[in-house]
Short mmCIF file of C-alpha atoms in Angstrom, two decimals:
data_model
loop_
_atom_site.label_atom_id
_atom_site.label_comp_id
_atom_site.label_asym_id
_atom_site.label_seq_id
_atom_site.Cartn_x
_atom_site.Cartn_y
_atom_site.Cartn_z
CA GLU K 1041 -103.25 -44.32 12.17
CA ARG K 1042 -104.99 -41.16 11.13
CA ALA K 1043 -106.34 -39.04 13.96
CA HIS K 1044 -107.39 -41.90 16.24
CA GLY K 1045 -105.24 -41.36 19.33
CA GLN K 1046 -104.62 -38.11 21.16
CA SER K 1047 -105.77 -36.15 18.12
CA GLU K 1048 -109.30 -37.39 18.87
CA GLY K 1049 -110.21 -38.76 15.44
CA VAL K 1050 -112.67 -36.06 14.42
CA TYR K 1051 -110.79 -34.30 11.62
CA ILE K 1052 -107.84 -35.07 9.37
CA THR K 1053 -105.38 -32.26 10.16
CA PHE K 1054 -102.58 -32.76 7.58
CA GLY K 1055 -100.24 -34.17 10.24
CA ILE K 1056 -100.66 -31.38 12.82
CA HIS K 1057 -102.67 -33.39 15.35
CA GLU K 1058 -101.76 -36.78 13.92
CA ARG K 1059 -98.11 -36.28 14.96
CA ARG K 1060 -99.26 -36.89 18.55
CA ASP K 1061 -100.67 -40.23 17.43
CA ALA K 1062 -97.26 -41.20 16.00
CA ALA K 1063 -95.76 -40.64 19.44
CA THR K 1064 -98.53 -42.65 21.12
CA TRP K 1065 -98.18 -45.55 18.67
CA ALA K 1066 -94.40 -45.60 19.07
CA GLN K 1067 -94.79 -45.88 22.83
CA TYR K 1068 -97.43 -48.61 22.44
CA ALA K 1069 -95.26 -50.58 19.99
CA ALA K 1070 -92.23 -50.29 22.27
CA MET K 1071 -94.26 -51.68 25.19
CA HIS K 1072 -95.88 -54.39 23.05
CA PHE K 1073 -92.74 -55.63 21.26
CA GLY K 1074 -90.25 -54.88 24.00
CA PRO K 1075 -87.27 -52.57 24.26
CA ASP K 1076 -84.99 -54.66 22.02
CA HIS K 1077 -87.31 -54.64 19.01
CA PRO K 1078 -86.25 -51.92 16.52
CA LEU K 1079 -88.98 -49.55 15.38
CA PHE K 1080 -89.04 -47.36 12.28
CA LEU K 1081 -91.59 -44.59 11.85
CA GLY K 1082 -92.58 -44.24 8.23
CA GLY K 1083 -95.21 -42.64 6.10
CA LEU K 1084 -96.24 -41.62 2.62
CA SER K 1085 -97.55 -38.16 1.70
CA MET K 1086 -99.54 -36.94 4.72
CA GLY K 1087 -98.15 -39.90 6.65
CA ALA K 1088 -94.63 -38.77 5.74
CA THR K 1089 -95.45 -35.27 6.92
CA THR K 1090 -96.87 -36.71 10.14
CA VAL K 1091 -93.72 -38.66 11.00
CA LEU K 1092 -91.52 -35.72 10.03
CA LEU K 1093 -93.54 -33.40 12.27
CA SER K 1094 -93.17 -35.92 15.10
CA SER K 1095 -89.44 -36.44 14.54
CA CYS K 1096 -88.62 -33.73 17.11
CA PHE K 1097 -90.39 -35.70 19.88
CA ASP K 1098 -88.62 -37.98 22.33
CA PHE K 1099 -89.48 -41.54 21.33
CA PRO K 1100 -88.70 -44.79 23.10
CA ALA K 1101 -85.07 -45.90 22.72
CA ASN K 1102 -85.94 -48.60 20.18
CA VAL K 1103 -87.11 -46.05 17.55
CA ARG K 1104 -84.24 -46.19 15.08
CA ALA K 1105 -85.23 -43.88 12.22
CA VAL K 1106 -87.90 -41.97 10.35
CA ILE K 1107 -88.80 -42.77 6.73
CA ALA K 1108 -90.63 -40.08 4.76
CA ASP K 1109 -91.85 -40.70 1.20
CA CYS K 1110 -93.28 -37.64 -0.60
CA GLY K 1111 -93.81 -35.52 2.50
CA PHE K 1112 -94.99 -31.93 2.22
CA THR K 1113 -93.51 -29.09 4.27
CA SER K 1114 -96.72 -27.83 5.91
CA PRO K 1115 -100.49 -27.83 5.44
CA TYR K 1116 -100.26 -24.20 4.29
CA GLU K 1117 -97.63 -24.95 1.63
CA ILE K 1118 -99.39 -28.01 0.21
CA ALA K 1119 -102.72 -26.16 0.11
CA LYS K 1120 -101.05 -23.25 -1.66
CA SER K 1121 -99.36 -25.59 -4.13
CA VAL K 1122 -102.57 -27.49 -4.95
CA LEU K 1123 -104.63 -24.30 -5.30
CA ARG K 1124 -102.07 -22.74 -7.64
CA ARG K 1125 -101.87 -25.93 -9.69
CA ASP K 1126 -105.62 -26.64 -9.95
CA TYR K 1127 -107.04 -23.10 -9.76
CA PRO K 1128 -104.39 -20.76 -11.18
CA LYS K 1129 -106.75 -17.76 -11.16
CA ALA K 1130 -107.95 -18.26 -7.57
CA PRO K 1131 -107.05 -15.54 -5.05
CA VAL K 1132 -104.77 -17.79 -2.99
CA SER K 1133 -103.65 -14.95 -0.69
CA LEU K 1134 -107.30 -14.45 0.30
CA LEU K 1135 -108.42 -18.10 0.35
CA LEU K 1136 -105.68 -19.56 2.53
CA PRO K 1137 -106.15 -17.24 5.52
CA LEU K 1138 -109.91 -17.85 5.29
CA CYS K 1139 -109.34 -21.61 5.11
CA SER K 1140 -106.95 -21.43 8.06
CA LEU K 1141 -109.59 -19.59 10.08
CA VAL K 1142 -112.13 -22.32 9.28
CA THR K 1143 -109.71 -25.11 10.24
CA ARG K 1144 -108.90 -23.26 13.48
CA LEU K 1145 -112.58 -22.87 14.37
CA PHE K 1146 -113.76 -26.35 13.45
CA ALA K 1147 -110.70 -28.60 13.74
CA GLY K 1148 -108.51 -26.77 16.24
CA PHE K 1149 -105.52 -26.11 14.01
CA GLY K 1150 -104.25 -23.50 11.60
CA LEU K 1151 -102.58 -24.23 8.30
CA ARG K 1152 -99.36 -22.72 9.64
CA ASP K 1153 -99.33 -24.61 12.96
CA GLY K 1154 -96.63 -27.06 11.94
CA SER K 1155 -93.68 -27.22 9.60
CA THR K 1156 -91.52 -30.21 8.77
CA ILE K 1157 -88.69 -27.71 8.21
CA ASP K 1158 -88.83 -26.69 11.88
CA ALA K 1159 -89.33 -30.25 13.14
CA VAL K 1160 -86.36 -31.80 11.30
CA ARG K 1161 -84.08 -29.05 12.61
CA GLU K 1162 -84.75 -30.53 16.08
CA SER K 1163 -84.83 -34.22 15.13
CA ARG K 1164 -82.53 -36.63 16.92
CA TYR K 1165 -83.36 -39.54 14.61
CA PRO K 1166 -81.88 -40.51 11.27
CA ILE K 1167 -84.27 -39.61 8.45
CA LEU K 1168 -84.59 -41.23 5.04
CA PHE K 1169 -86.25 -38.85 2.58
CA ILE K 1170 -87.71 -40.45 -0.56
CA HIS K 1171 -89.46 -38.64 -3.42
CA GLY K 1172 -90.29 -39.34 -7.06
CA THR K 1173 -89.29 -36.62 -9.51
CA GLY K 1174 -92.53 -37.20 -11.47
CA ASP K 1175 -94.70 -36.28 -8.47
CA THR K 1176 -97.25 -33.68 -9.61
CA PHE K 1177 -99.07 -33.58 -6.25
CA VAL K 1178 -96.33 -32.87 -3.70
CA PRO K 1179 -93.49 -30.94 -5.36
CA CYS K 1180 -90.02 -32.49 -4.92
CA GLU K 1181 -88.83 -29.08 -3.77
CA MET K 1182 -90.64 -29.68 -0.48
CA THR K 1183 -88.51 -32.75 0.22
CA LYS K 1184 -85.39 -30.84 -0.86
CA GLU K 1185 -86.23 -28.09 1.64
CA ALA K 1186 -86.83 -30.52 4.50
CA TYR K 1187 -83.64 -32.43 3.68
CA ALA K 1188 -81.61 -29.22 3.60
CA ALA K 1189 -83.01 -28.17 7.00
CA CYS K 1190 -82.49 -31.56 8.65
CA THR K 1191 -79.74 -31.51 11.26
CA SER K 1192 -79.75 -35.22 12.11
CA GLU K 1193 -78.22 -38.06 10.11
CA LYS K 1194 -80.04 -38.12 6.79
CA GLU K 1195 -80.24 -39.65 3.36
CA LEU K 1196 -82.09 -38.51 0.25
CA VAL K 1197 -83.36 -40.75 -2.53
CA PHE K 1198 -84.93 -39.21 -5.61
CA VAL K 1199 -86.45 -41.68 -8.04
CA ASP K 1200 -86.45 -40.35 -11.60
CA GLY K 1201 -89.92 -40.13 -13.09
CA ALA K 1202 -91.74 -41.76 -10.17
CA GLU K 1203 -95.16 -40.27 -9.55
CA HIS K 1204 -96.60 -39.50 -6.12
CA GLY K 1205 -95.96 -42.39 -3.75
CA LYS K 1206 -94.61 -44.68 -6.47
CA SER K 1207 -90.85 -44.52 -5.86
CA TYR K 1208 -90.78 -48.06 -4.46
CA LEU K 1209 -92.70 -49.38 -7.46
CA VAL K 1210 -90.38 -47.68 -9.96
CA GLU K 1211 -87.02 -48.51 -8.32
CA LYS K 1212 -87.72 -51.24 -5.79
CA ALA K 1213 -84.11 -52.41 -5.41
CA ARG K 1214 -82.76 -48.88 -4.92
CA VAL K 1215 -85.37 -47.92 -2.35
CA GLU K 1216 -84.88 -51.23 -0.50
CA GLU K 1217 -81.12 -50.64 -0.43
CA ALA K 1218 -81.68 -47.20 1.12
CA LEU K 1219 -84.10 -48.69 3.64
#
């Protein structure tokens, strides 16, 4: 759910506020399904970043793992990557602080307010990282960085040639085996 719980549902915040919703939904699902029902928190792209950012929270005991497919490391880093890719002559070092100021004023967050690198260092949950090597939107290096920083049990699946969010479609059996 994007920005509909504690994050108030006004702005999409690249996982910064949405991570609180992941915690709320995990608590709701644990109450609804009961304590013996296993829960897995998963997401793709911004959803992956959201669950990675929330992985340092204390979840109900039935949360078993986090699954992150094509997650980016932070709003700042993905904005920088997209600007450099799409507007190579843009003054990124000027635009990003200005953008962060605008997001702070209007949406209550800065582009540097959360990092999956920091969150996974504190995670107590196993994390499955998935990323397609053909992803031209979220660089695979971002998943490599998060995986390297992760201190909990972890697994990394790179799918050769898979574009953004298409790892499962390209290598269904391999991704299912990892899951």
